[in-house]
Amino acid sequence: MKSGSNLEKVFEKGEFALTGECGPPRGADLEVVKEKAKHLVGYVDAVNVTDNQTSIVRMSSIGASKVLIDMGLEPVMQMVCRDRNRIAMQSDIFGAYALGIRNMLCLSGDHQIFGNQQDAKNVFDIDSIQLINVVHTMREEGKILGGDDIDGKPEMFIGAAANPFGDPFDFRPIRLAKKVAAGVDFIQTQCIYNMPKFREYMKRVVDMGLHEKCHIMAGITPLKSLPMAKYMAKKVSGIDVPQEILDRMKGVEKKKRAAEGIKLAIEQIQEVKDIEGVDGVHLMAIEWEKKVPEIVEGAGLHPRPQVS
Amino acid sequence: MIVGERKPLEEIIESLEGAEKVLVAGCGTCVAICMAGGEKEVGMLASELKMAAKLRDMKIEVSEATAQRQCDKEYLDTLKDDVKGKDVVISMACGIGVQYMALNYEPMRVVPAVNTDFLGANLDVGEWAEYCQSCGDCVLADTGGVCPIARCSKSLLNGPCGGSADGKCEIDPETECAWQLIYDRMKALGRLEKLTEIRPPRSWKTSRDGGPRRLVREDQKA
């Protein structure tokens, strides 16, 4: 065992893993976190806690992760390279581990132009691949950047993201290989709507043998409505929503679109489950956490494996 | 070259508060080429100030002069007679020229008329783009001649983030993705293998982060 986290144990047992997501509130209200997270208890193996996603100021990922631990949920603390230099990041990794956080996800982070602090100085002292290696070196060698020894190794289960739909497409598997070489344990992909393209990506990944060196989780986000589908298609960079998905949402009457979105998500989960190299699903029910039980049950992924 | 653009007239007038005799001082190098603060722009700003003075009943006497370079003492000295007796010098140079003018003509009040934007290339008539961030540790040999520090919005060193789409950056559809350019160039050069290597965290000590930089060349001093 590298970290002994629940998520790691699920993978070790050879089970198909399932993670959820919880976006912290735009303020200090703990109840918001608790309300969102309660729907996930017993339905996922771990829960991603976003780090000021889309550059909007929110409760810190570390803080909200600790709230989840207290509720009996296992967090995956996200950490972006946008806001902190290597001093603050390494310090926060120590702090997070001391609070009981055992999984983390290393990300570049959305540029601050998307958020509510557009005048901020961006940091990007290190990038996501370098961050993976920092966490890996802490765990495996007990050293921080520069080589100093540490008192008490933070033994994190190390995750990162991959976007099979970003350009240049041919470079995407190479970038994944770099993350593997840097020491990543698991990968969560960007939301998948273009299934043929995802299949092609996975084929290349499997040909390179990368699926044997890390656990790949397919990203699924249920569509709540037609405007959401259009927003994902047009406004979110790096997300590829094919016309047929938009047509499918448009094809049902307005009242039934949420149900159609859930049906689609369940079908997508069943589809990715059969793709070689996919070891789990990362279910991002954005501001729709209460639907997670229905999706998980519908996809036949409930109950979750008991590993501890 | 250093690329700059003229400040709005209002901001310049505000910075002149209390001054009666002003010199508009141009710089004949970078800012002249990017048409922000050369001799021609000096003439235009001086006219605008004179007109504003007339319309607003301001007591202000405007004169003009341009040095070949304001970042060089030898050239700055040529403005000696023009600076003499003035209340304020409006420097139309980049931030370097403004400061060097102030230092060389102490205790003269020197105000800027140009915002210094970036180090860039002239892409087309009236169009410039940032190409260098003067980070002090050039990586261009390994990136196909495209700088990821200056031209990637996140200064990433190990490839494009997930926001690269159709050759553009996630921040704006007009901004090229530097890593798409790097990938294309390295592919054309037959050097894609180089991009599979992990670049470790770099030292920013050579950049501004190490404190204000200074270069001393003993070979030149002797």
Short mmCIF file of C-alpha atoms in Angstrom, two decimals:
data_model
loop_
_atom_site.label_atom_id
_atom_site.label_comp_id
_atom_site.label_asym_id
_atom_site.label_seq_id
_atom_site.Cartn_x
_atom_site.Cartn_y
_atom_site.Cartn_z
CA MET A 1 0.00 0.00 0.00
CA LYS A 2 1.20 3.44 -0.88
CA SER A 3 -1.27 5.50 1.08
CA GLY A 4 -3.78 3.05 2.50
CA SER A 5 -6.63 5.22 1.28
CA ASN A 6 -10.01 3.66 0.64
CA LEU A 7 -9.73 4.54 -3.05
CA GLU A 8 -6.38 2.81 -3.32
CA LYS A 9 -7.77 -0.29 -1.60
CA VAL A 10 -10.70 -0.47 -4.00
CA PHE A 11 -8.28 -0.46 -6.93
CA GLU A 12 -6.00 -2.96 -5.22
CA LYS A 13 -8.92 -5.30 -4.78
CA GLY A 14 -9.55 -5.12 -8.50
CA GLU A 15 -12.93 -3.47 -8.07
CA PHE A 16 -14.34 -0.89 -10.48
CA ALA A 17 -13.85 2.36 -8.55
CA LEU A 18 -16.22 5.29 -8.29
CA THR A 19 -15.46 8.82 -7.16
CA GLY A 20 -17.81 11.75 -6.76
CA GLU A 21 -17.28 15.46 -6.57
CA CYS A 22 -18.16 18.23 -4.19
CA GLY A 23 -17.58 21.91 -4.97
CA PRO A 24 -17.08 23.90 -1.74
CA PRO A 25 -19.30 26.95 -1.09
CA ARG A 26 -18.50 30.59 -1.89
CA GLY A 27 -18.15 31.33 1.78
CA ALA A 28 -17.61 29.81 5.18
CA ASP A 29 -20.91 27.96 5.55
CA LEU A 30 -20.14 24.37 6.52
CA GLU A 31 -23.75 23.35 6.14
CA VAL A 32 -23.51 23.74 2.36
CA VAL A 33 -20.70 21.18 2.25
CA LYS A 34 -22.59 18.83 4.55
CA GLU A 35 -25.81 19.11 2.54
CA LYS A 36 -24.05 18.29 -0.75
CA ALA A 37 -21.90 15.54 0.72
CA LYS A 38 -24.65 13.66 2.55
CA HIS A 39 -26.04 12.39 -0.76
CA LEU A 40 -22.69 10.78 -1.53
CA VAL A 41 -22.26 8.79 1.69
CA GLY A 42 -22.20 5.10 0.81
CA TYR A 43 -22.43 5.74 -2.93
CA VAL A 44 -18.84 6.56 -3.87
CA ASP A 45 -15.39 5.40 -2.79
CA ALA A 46 -13.99 8.91 -2.46
CA VAL A 47 -15.06 12.47 -3.18
CA ASN A 48 -13.06 15.11 -5.07
CA VAL A 49 -13.04 18.46 -3.37
CA THR A 50 -12.35 21.16 -5.91
CA ASP A 51 -9.75 23.89 -5.42
CA ASN A 52 -11.36 27.22 -6.36
CA GLN A 53 -12.66 25.75 -9.60
CA THR A 54 -13.05 28.11 -12.54
CA SER A 55 -11.04 30.58 -10.45
CA ILE A 56 -13.98 31.53 -8.27
CA VAL A 57 -13.10 32.08 -4.62
CA ARG A 58 -14.48 29.28 -2.50
CA MET A 59 -13.83 27.52 0.79
CA SER A 60 -10.40 25.90 0.56
CA SER A 61 -10.14 22.34 -0.61
CA ILE A 62 -8.23 21.38 2.54
CA GLY A 63 -10.90 22.86 4.81
CA ALA A 64 -13.82 21.27 2.99
CA SER A 65 -11.93 17.95 2.75
CA LYS A 66 -11.62 17.88 6.52
CA VAL A 67 -15.38 18.39 6.83
CA LEU A 68 -15.92 15.34 4.62
CA ILE A 69 -13.56 13.24 6.74
CA ASP A 70 -15.60 14.17 9.80
CA MET A 71 -18.73 12.96 7.97
CA GLY A 72 -17.14 9.60 7.18
CA LEU A 73 -16.39 10.36 3.53
CA GLU A 74 -12.95 10.04 2.02
CA PRO A 75 -11.80 13.18 0.18
CA VAL A 76 -9.61 13.56 -2.88
CA MET A 77 -8.11 16.98 -2.26
CA GLN A 78 -7.62 18.88 -5.49
CA MET A 79 -4.66 21.23 -5.72
CA VAL A 80 -4.05 23.67 -8.57
CA CYS A 81 -0.76 25.30 -9.56
CA ARG A 82 -2.40 28.65 -10.26
CA ASP A 83 -2.54 30.14 -6.79
CA ARG A 84 0.40 28.93 -4.75
CA ASN A 85 4.14 28.71 -5.17
CA ARG A 86 6.16 25.63 -4.23
CA ILE A 87 6.58 26.82 -0.66
CA ALA A 88 2.84 27.09 -0.02
CA MET A 89 1.99 23.92 -1.95
CA GLN A 90 4.44 21.70 -0.13
CA SER A 91 3.35 23.18 3.19
CA ASP A 92 -0.32 22.58 2.37
CA ILE A 93 0.42 18.96 1.44
CA PHE A 94 1.94 18.44 4.91
CA GLY A 95 -1.05 20.13 6.53
CA ALA A 96 -3.56 18.16 4.47
CA TYR A 97 -1.93 14.86 5.38
CA ALA A 98 -1.83 15.82 9.06
CA LEU A 99 -5.60 16.40 8.87
CA GLY A 100 -6.15 12.90 7.52
CA ILE A 101 -6.31 13.58 3.77
CA ARG A 102 -4.90 10.58 1.87
CA ASN A 103 -5.74 11.27 -1.81
CA MET A 104 -4.87 14.30 -3.83
CA LEU A 105 -5.34 15.42 -7.41
CA CYS A 106 -2.62 17.53 -9.03
CA LEU A 107 -3.93 20.06 -11.56
CA SER A 108 -2.74 23.06 -13.55
CA GLY A 109 -5.91 24.98 -12.72
CA ASP A 110 -8.23 27.12 -14.82
CA HIS A 111 -6.77 30.49 -15.70
CA GLN A 112 -8.01 33.30 -13.41
CA ILE A 113 -9.65 35.04 -16.38
CA PHE A 114 -12.67 32.73 -15.89
CA GLY A 115 -13.36 33.67 -12.31
CA ASN A 116 -14.23 36.53 -10.03
CA GLN A 117 -10.63 37.60 -9.33
CA GLN A 118 -9.47 38.44 -12.82
CA ASP A 119 -6.95 40.98 -11.52
CA ALA A 120 -5.08 38.32 -9.55
CA LYS A 121 -1.39 37.59 -10.07
CA ASN A 122 -1.11 34.04 -11.32
CA VAL A 123 1.61 31.86 -9.93
CA PHE A 124 2.29 28.66 -11.93
CA ASP A 125 5.63 28.29 -10.17
CA ILE A 126 5.48 24.57 -10.98
CA ASP A 127 3.16 22.74 -13.36
CA SER A 128 0.87 19.77 -12.71
CA ILE A 129 3.40 17.17 -13.87
CA GLN A 130 6.07 18.67 -11.64
CA LEU A 131 3.56 18.72 -8.76
CA ILE A 132 2.87 15.00 -9.21
CA ASN A 133 6.58 14.40 -8.91
CA VAL A 134 6.85 16.59 -5.81
CA VAL A 135 4.16 14.53 -4.01
CA HIS A 136 5.70 11.29 -5.25
CA THR A 137 9.18 12.25 -4.05
CA MET A 138 7.77 13.19 -0.65
CA ARG A 139 6.15 9.78 -0.34
CA GLU A 140 8.90 7.61 -1.82
CA GLU A 141 12.04 9.44 -0.76
CA GLY A 142 10.88 11.59 2.13
CA LYS A 143 12.25 14.73 0.52
CA ILE A 144 10.93 18.07 -0.60
CA LEU A 145 12.10 20.00 -3.66
CA GLY A 146 15.74 20.83 -3.29
CA GLY A 147 16.40 17.59 -1.44
CA ASP A 148 15.79 18.47 2.22
CA ASP A 149 14.52 15.60 4.38
CA ILE A 150 11.07 15.85 5.88
CA ASP A 151 9.79 15.00 9.35
CA GLY A 152 6.90 12.67 8.69
CA LYS A 153 6.24 11.65 5.11
CA PRO A 154 2.87 12.55 3.66
CA GLU A 155 1.92 9.29 1.95
CA MET A 156 -0.65 10.42 -0.55
CA PHE A 157 -2.41 8.41 -3.23
CA ILE A 158 -1.56 10.61 -6.19
CA GLY A 159 -4.05 11.56 -8.84
CA ALA A 160 -4.09 13.83 -11.86
CA ALA A 161 -6.43 14.78 -14.67
CA ALA A 162 -6.29 13.96 -18.35
CA ASN A 163 -8.25 15.57 -21.12
CA PRO A 164 -8.61 13.23 -24.09
CA PHE A 165 -10.44 16.02 -25.93
CA GLY A 166 -7.78 18.70 -25.64
CA ASP A 167 -5.52 19.51 -28.55
CA PRO A 168 -3.16 18.42 -29.96
CA PHE A 169 -4.89 15.03 -29.74
CA ASP A 170 -1.74 13.11 -30.70
CA PHE A 171 0.09 14.61 -27.74
CA ARG A 172 -2.54 13.62 -25.15
CA PRO A 173 -1.36 10.03 -24.60
CA ILE A 174 2.24 11.34 -24.43
CA ARG A 175 1.21 13.80 -21.75
CA LEU A 176 -0.40 10.96 -19.84
CA ALA A 177 2.84 8.98 -20.15
CA LYS A 178 4.68 11.94 -18.62
CA LYS A 179 2.25 11.95 -15.68
CA VAL A 180 2.86 8.24 -15.21
CA ALA A 181 6.62 8.79 -15.32
CA ALA A 182 6.25 11.58 -12.76
CA GLY A 183 4.61 9.09 -10.38
CA VAL A 184 0.84 9.35 -10.74
CA ASP A 185 -1.30 6.53 -9.29
CA PHE A 186 -4.69 7.38 -10.77
CA ILE A 187 -6.15 9.54 -13.49
CA GLN A 188 -9.56 11.13 -13.78
CA THR A 189 -10.52 12.28 -17.26
CA GLN A 190 -12.40 15.34 -18.39
CA CYS A 191 -16.18 14.79 -18.85
CA ILE A 192 -16.75 12.42 -21.74
CA TYR A 193 -19.52 13.03 -24.26
CA ASN A 194 -17.66 12.11 -27.44
CA MET A 195 -17.41 8.37 -26.90
CA PRO A 196 -15.72 7.43 -30.21
CA LYS A 197 -12.92 9.91 -29.52
CA PHE A 198 -12.52 8.58 -25.97
CA ARG A 199 -12.30 5.03 -27.32
CA GLU A 200 -9.56 6.11 -29.73
CA TYR A 201 -7.68 7.81 -26.89
CA MET A 202 -7.95 4.71 -24.69
CA LYS A 203 -6.79 2.49 -27.52
CA ARG A 204 -3.60 4.52 -27.81
CA VAL A 205 -3.18 4.58 -24.02
CA VAL A 206 -3.56 0.79 -23.86
CA ASP A 207 -1.15 0.32 -26.78
CA MET A 208 1.41 2.30 -24.78
CA GLY A 209 0.73 0.12 -21.74
CA LEU A 210 -0.13 3.13 -19.59
CA HIS A 211 -3.29 1.49 -18.18
CA GLU A 212 -1.04 -1.00 -16.40
CA LYS A 213 0.91 1.74 -14.69
CA CYS A 214 -1.96 3.84 -13.37
CA HIS A 215 -5.70 3.52 -12.76
CA ILE A 216 -7.77 5.44 -15.27
CA MET A 217 -11.19 6.73 -14.27
CA ALA A 218 -13.56 7.98 -16.95
CA GLY A 219 -15.15 11.35 -16.21
CA ILE A 220 -18.95 11.47 -16.44
CA THR A 221 -21.13 14.53 -15.88
CA PRO A 222 -24.91 14.12 -16.15
CA LEU A 223 -26.60 16.84 -18.19
CA LYS A 224 -29.38 18.56 -16.26
CA SER A 225 -30.93 20.52 -19.09
CA LEU A 226 -30.53 21.68 -22.68
CA PRO A 227 -28.96 25.03 -21.65
CA MET A 228 -26.40 23.12 -19.60
CA ALA A 229 -25.59 20.88 -22.56
CA LYS A 230 -25.19 23.93 -24.79
CA TYR A 231 -23.05 25.65 -22.18
CA MET A 232 -20.77 22.61 -21.93
CA ALA A 233 -20.57 22.44 -25.72
CA LYS A 234 -19.77 26.08 -26.32
CA LYS A 235 -18.32 27.69 -23.22
CA VAL A 236 -16.23 25.11 -21.43
CA SER A 237 -12.84 24.79 -23.04
CA GLY A 238 -11.65 21.25 -23.54
CA ILE A 239 -15.11 19.68 -23.47
CA ASP A 240 -16.42 18.06 -26.63
CA VAL A 241 -20.20 17.63 -26.78
CA PRO A 242 -21.19 16.14 -30.14
CA GLN A 243 -24.29 17.39 -31.93
CA GLU A 244 -26.06 14.04 -31.46
CA ILE A 245 -25.98 14.53 -27.67
CA LEU A 246 -27.47 18.01 -28.05
CA ASP A 247 -30.09 16.60 -30.42
CA ARG A 248 -30.94 13.85 -27.97
CA MET A 249 -31.52 16.38 -25.17
CA LYS A 250 -33.50 18.61 -27.53
CA GLY A 251 -35.56 15.63 -28.68
CA VAL A 252 -37.34 15.10 -25.38
CA GLU A 253 -39.81 17.51 -23.82
CA LYS A 254 -38.38 20.06 -21.40
CA LYS A 255 -39.79 18.44 -18.25
CA LYS A 256 -38.20 15.12 -19.10
CA ARG A 257 -34.73 16.41 -20.00
CA ALA A 258 -33.25 15.95 -16.51
CA ALA A 259 -34.37 12.32 -16.55
CA GLU A 260 -32.89 11.93 -20.04
CA GLY A 261 -29.60 13.37 -18.78
CA ILE A 262 -29.50 10.77 -16.02
CA LYS A 263 -30.38 8.00 -18.43
CA LEU A 264 -27.56 9.14 -20.71
CA ALA A 265 -25.07 9.23 -17.82
CA ILE A 266 -26.00 5.68 -16.83
CA GLU A 267 -25.53 4.49 -20.41
CA GLN A 268 -22.17 6.27 -20.58
CA ILE A 269 -21.01 4.60 -17.35
CA GLN A 270 -22.00 1.20 -18.68
CA GLU A 271 -20.20 1.93 -21.91
CA VAL A 272 -16.91 3.08 -20.39
CA LYS A 273 -16.97 0.15 -17.98
CA ASP A 274 -16.38 -2.16 -20.93
CA ILE A 275 -13.54 -0.14 -22.46
CA GLU A 276 -10.15 -1.74 -21.95
CA GLY A 277 -7.98 0.19 -19.52
CA VAL A 278 -10.81 1.95 -17.69
CA ASP A 279 -10.68 1.07 -13.98
CA GLY A 280 -13.37 3.35 -12.65
CA VAL A 281 -15.66 6.32 -13.11
CA HIS A 282 -15.34 9.83 -11.78
CA LEU A 283 -18.91 11.07 -11.49
CA MET A 284 -19.18 14.84 -11.46
CA ALA A 285 -22.81 15.66 -10.74
CA ILE A 286 -22.26 19.40 -10.71
CA GLU A 287 -24.69 21.09 -8.27
CA TRP A 288 -26.77 17.91 -8.60
CA GLU A 289 -25.27 15.73 -5.89
CA LYS A 290 -28.68 14.47 -4.80
CA LYS A 291 -28.98 12.52 -8.06
CA VAL A 292 -25.81 10.53 -7.43
CA PRO A 293 -27.58 7.60 -5.66
CA GLU A 294 -30.01 7.22 -8.56
CA ILE A 295 -27.20 7.20 -11.14
CA VAL A 296 -24.99 4.83 -9.15
CA GLU A 297 -27.86 2.42 -8.56
CA GLY A 298 -28.98 2.70 -12.15
CA ALA A 299 -25.49 1.83 -13.35
CA GLY A 300 -25.40 -1.21 -11.09
CA LEU A 301 -22.52 0.15 -9.03
CA HIS A 302 -24.26 0.01 -5.66
CA PRO A 303 -23.40 -1.10 -3.02
CA ARG A 304 -19.77 0.01 -2.99
CA PRO A 305 -17.10 -2.52 -2.05
CA GLN A 306 -16.16 -2.73 1.61
CA VAL A 307 -12.38 -2.80 1.76
CA SER A 308 -11.30 -1.77 5.24
CA MET B 1 11.91 45.22 -28.72
CA ILE B 2 10.11 46.91 -25.85
CA VAL B 3 6.49 47.54 -26.80
CA GLY B 4 4.54 50.35 -25.21
CA GLU B 5 1.45 52.48 -25.76
CA ARG B 6 0.58 56.07 -24.97
CA LYS B 7 -1.35 56.77 -21.81
CA PRO B 8 -4.67 58.60 -22.10
CA LEU B 9 -4.31 62.39 -22.18
CA GLU B 10 -6.38 62.81 -19.00
CA GLU B 11 -4.03 60.66 -16.98
CA ILE B 12 -1.03 62.60 -18.26
CA ILE B 13 -2.66 65.94 -17.46
CA GLU B 14 -3.50 64.76 -13.94
CA SER B 15 0.12 63.82 -13.35
CA LEU B 16 1.19 67.38 -14.25
CA GLU B 17 -0.61 68.91 -11.26
CA GLY B 18 0.98 72.24 -10.32
CA ALA B 19 3.46 72.33 -13.20
CA GLU B 20 3.76 75.33 -15.52
CA LYS B 21 6.82 74.57 -17.61
CA VAL B 22 6.89 71.07 -19.03
CA LEU B 23 9.13 69.21 -21.44
CA VAL B 24 7.76 66.36 -23.52
CA ALA B 25 10.78 64.10 -23.97
CA GLY B 26 10.71 61.36 -26.59
CA CYS B 27 12.91 58.34 -27.07
CA GLY B 28 14.14 57.39 -30.54
CA THR B 29 14.50 53.64 -30.08
CA CYS B 30 11.88 50.95 -29.17
CA VAL B 31 8.95 53.24 -28.38
CA ALA B 32 9.61 55.20 -31.57
CA ILE B 33 9.43 52.02 -33.64
CA CYS B 34 6.17 50.94 -31.99
CA MET B 35 4.86 54.46 -32.46
CA ALA B 36 4.23 55.23 -28.81
CA GLY B 37 6.91 57.72 -27.78
CA GLY B 38 9.21 58.77 -30.63
CA GLU B 39 9.68 62.23 -32.10
CA LYS B 40 6.39 62.12 -33.98
CA GLU B 41 4.42 61.13 -30.87
CA VAL B 42 6.19 63.87 -28.91
CA GLY B 43 4.83 66.41 -31.39
CA MET B 44 1.33 64.98 -31.11
CA LEU B 45 1.28 64.94 -27.32
CA ALA B 46 2.68 68.48 -27.16
CA SER B 47 -0.11 69.68 -29.46
CA GLU B 48 -2.76 67.90 -27.42
CA LEU B 49 -1.42 69.48 -24.23
CA LYS B 50 -1.33 72.96 -25.76
CA MET B 51 -4.90 72.57 -26.99
CA ALA B 52 -6.09 71.28 -23.64
CA ALA B 53 -4.33 74.19 -21.91
CA LYS B 54 -6.13 76.66 -24.13
CA LEU B 55 -9.55 75.07 -23.70
CA ARG B 56 -9.26 74.66 -19.95
CA ASP B 57 -7.45 77.88 -19.24
CA MET B 58 -4.43 76.08 -17.77
CA LYS B 59 -1.19 77.99 -17.42
CA ILE B 60 1.22 75.62 -19.06
CA GLU B 61 4.18 76.08 -21.34
CA VAL B 62 5.08 73.01 -23.41
CA SER B 63 8.38 72.30 -25.15
CA GLU B 64 9.63 69.25 -27.03
CA ALA B 65 12.82 67.22 -27.39
CA THR B 66 13.79 63.67 -28.30
CA ALA B 67 16.88 61.68 -27.31
CA GLN B 68 18.11 58.76 -29.34
CA ARG B 69 17.85 56.59 -26.21
CA GLN B 70 16.69 57.50 -22.72
CA CYS B 71 18.24 54.37 -21.20
CA ASP B 72 21.75 55.53 -21.98
CA LYS B 73 23.51 58.34 -20.11
CA GLU B 74 25.42 59.52 -23.14
CA TYR B 75 22.20 60.19 -25.07
CA LEU B 76 20.30 61.50 -22.05
CA ASP B 77 22.94 64.19 -21.62
CA THR B 78 21.94 65.64 -24.99
CA LEU B 79 18.69 66.83 -23.36
CA LYS B 80 20.48 68.91 -20.72
CA ASP B 81 19.47 72.32 -22.08
CA ASP B 82 15.91 71.20 -22.77
CA VAL B 83 15.39 69.91 -19.24
CA LYS B 84 16.81 73.01 -17.59
CA GLY B 85 14.24 75.22 -15.86
CA LYS B 86 11.31 72.84 -16.30
CA ASP B 87 8.87 71.90 -13.54
CA VAL B 88 8.08 68.49 -15.00
CA VAL B 89 9.56 66.27 -17.70
CA ILE B 90 7.00 64.02 -19.40
CA SER B 91 9.05 61.07 -20.55
CA MET B 92 7.64 59.20 -23.50
CA ALA B 93 10.20 56.42 -23.12
CA CYS B 94 9.54 53.00 -21.59
CA GLY B 95 9.69 52.62 -17.82
CA ILE B 96 13.44 52.31 -18.04
CA GLY B 97 13.85 55.66 -19.74
CA VAL B 98 11.53 57.40 -17.27
CA GLN B 99 13.57 56.18 -14.33
CA TYR B 100 16.93 56.85 -15.91
CA MET B 101 15.83 60.35 -16.82
CA ALA B 102 14.81 60.97 -13.20
CA LEU B 103 18.09 59.62 -11.92
CA ASN B 104 20.21 61.69 -14.28
CA TYR B 105 18.35 64.93 -13.78
CA GLU B 106 17.77 64.80 -10.04
CA PRO B 107 15.73 66.36 -8.48
CA MET B 108 13.58 66.88 -11.60
CA ARG B 109 10.00 65.58 -11.44
CA VAL B 110 9.63 63.03 -14.26
CA VAL B 111 6.27 61.48 -15.18
CA PRO B 112 5.51 58.74 -17.71
CA ALA B 113 3.38 59.22 -20.82
CA VAL B 114 3.66 55.61 -21.97
CA ASN B 115 2.66 52.28 -20.45
CA THR B 116 5.42 49.76 -21.02
CA ASP B 117 3.58 46.63 -22.15
CA PHE B 118 5.94 43.80 -23.06
CA LEU B 119 8.92 42.50 -25.02
CA GLY B 120 7.52 41.59 -28.37
CA ALA B 121 7.67 41.35 -32.11
CA ASN B 122 5.95 43.48 -34.72
CA LEU B 123 3.57 40.99 -36.35
CA ASP B 124 1.84 43.34 -38.74
CA VAL B 125 1.20 47.05 -39.19
CA GLY B 126 -0.09 48.22 -35.82
CA GLU B 127 0.13 44.77 -34.24
CA TRP B 128 2.59 43.44 -31.69
CA ALA B 129 2.75 40.28 -29.56
CA GLU B 130 4.68 39.27 -26.48
CA TYR B 131 7.45 36.79 -27.25
CA CYS B 132 9.83 37.01 -24.31
CA GLN B 133 9.49 37.44 -20.56
CA SER B 134 13.21 37.97 -19.93
CA CYS B 135 13.22 35.05 -17.48
CA GLY B 136 16.99 34.82 -17.63
CA ASP B 137 17.23 31.12 -18.52
CA CYS B 138 16.28 30.59 -22.14
CA VAL B 139 14.60 27.27 -23.02
CA LEU B 140 13.96 27.98 -26.73
CA ALA B 141 16.44 25.33 -27.89
CA ASP B 142 14.13 22.62 -26.54
CA THR B 143 10.79 24.11 -27.51
CA GLY B 144 11.13 24.58 -31.22
CA GLY B 145 11.82 28.28 -30.89
CA VAL B 146 8.48 29.08 -29.22
CA CYS B 147 8.63 30.34 -25.64
CA PRO B 148 6.33 28.53 -23.18
CA ILE B 149 7.18 30.97 -20.39
CA ALA B 150 6.01 34.07 -22.24
CA ARG B 151 3.48 32.58 -24.64
CA CYS B 152 1.67 29.91 -22.60
CA SER B 153 -0.84 31.64 -20.29
CA LYS B 154 0.22 29.30 -17.50
CA SER B 155 3.94 29.17 -18.37
CA LEU B 156 3.70 25.38 -18.46
CA LEU B 157 6.89 23.47 -19.15
CA ASN B 158 5.58 19.98 -19.88
CA GLY B 159 2.99 20.36 -22.57
CA PRO B 160 -0.47 21.84 -23.12
CA CYS B 161 -3.11 21.97 -20.39
CA GLY B 162 -6.59 20.63 -21.03
CA GLY B 163 -7.75 24.00 -22.31
CA SER B 164 -5.98 23.88 -25.66
CA ALA B 165 -8.57 23.73 -28.43
CA ASP B 166 -8.13 24.15 -32.19
CA GLY B 167 -4.76 25.78 -31.67
CA LYS B 168 -6.13 28.41 -29.32
CA CYS B 169 -5.66 29.09 -25.62
CA GLU B 170 -8.54 28.73 -23.17
CA ILE B 171 -8.24 32.35 -22.08
CA ASP B 172 -9.28 33.87 -25.37
CA PRO B 173 -10.00 32.64 -28.92
CA GLU B 174 -7.55 35.22 -30.30
CA THR B 175 -4.62 33.84 -28.29
CA GLU B 176 -2.62 31.04 -29.82
CA CYS B 177 -1.83 28.01 -27.68
CA ALA B 178 1.94 28.12 -27.33
CA TRP B 179 2.09 24.37 -26.79
CA GLN B 180 0.22 23.68 -30.02
CA LEU B 181 2.84 25.83 -31.77
CA ILE B 182 5.65 24.03 -29.95
CA TYR B 183 4.18 20.63 -30.83
CA ASP B 184 3.77 21.55 -34.50
CA ARG B 185 7.27 22.99 -34.73
CA MET B 186 8.92 20.04 -32.98
CA LYS B 187 6.99 17.63 -35.18
CA ALA B 188 8.13 19.44 -38.31
CA LEU B 189 11.70 19.35 -37.00
CA GLY B 190 11.45 15.62 -36.30
CA ARG B 191 12.17 16.28 -32.62
CA LEU B 192 8.93 15.21 -30.88
CA GLU B 193 10.93 12.78 -28.75
CA LYS B 194 12.28 15.77 -26.84
CA LEU B 195 8.76 16.64 -25.65
CA THR B 196 8.37 13.25 -23.95
CA GLU B 197 11.03 14.21 -21.39
CA ILE B 198 9.87 15.69 -18.11
CA ARG B 199 11.23 19.15 -17.46
CA PRO B 200 11.80 19.51 -13.71
CA PRO B 201 10.71 22.62 -11.78
CA ARG B 202 12.81 25.50 -12.99
CA SER B 203 14.62 28.09 -10.97
CA TRP B 204 12.90 31.45 -11.11
CA LYS B 205 15.90 33.01 -9.43
CA THR B 206 17.14 34.28 -12.79
CA SER B 207 13.75 35.88 -13.36
CA ARG B 208 12.31 38.83 -11.40
CA ASP B 209 11.61 36.45 -8.51
CA GLY B 210 15.25 36.50 -7.48
CA GLY B 211 15.00 40.23 -6.82
CA PRO B 212 15.98 43.12 -9.13
CA ARG B 213 18.56 41.87 -11.61
CA ARG B 214 21.88 43.37 -12.51
CA LEU B 215 24.44 42.37 -15.08
CA VAL B 216 28.11 43.20 -14.65
CA ARG B 217 30.49 42.24 -17.44
CA GLU B 218 34.07 42.53 -16.35
CA ASP B 219 35.30 42.01 -19.91
CA GLN B 220 33.47 45.16 -20.95
CA LYS B 221 34.43 47.16 -17.87
CA ALA B 222 38.12 46.69 -18.49
#
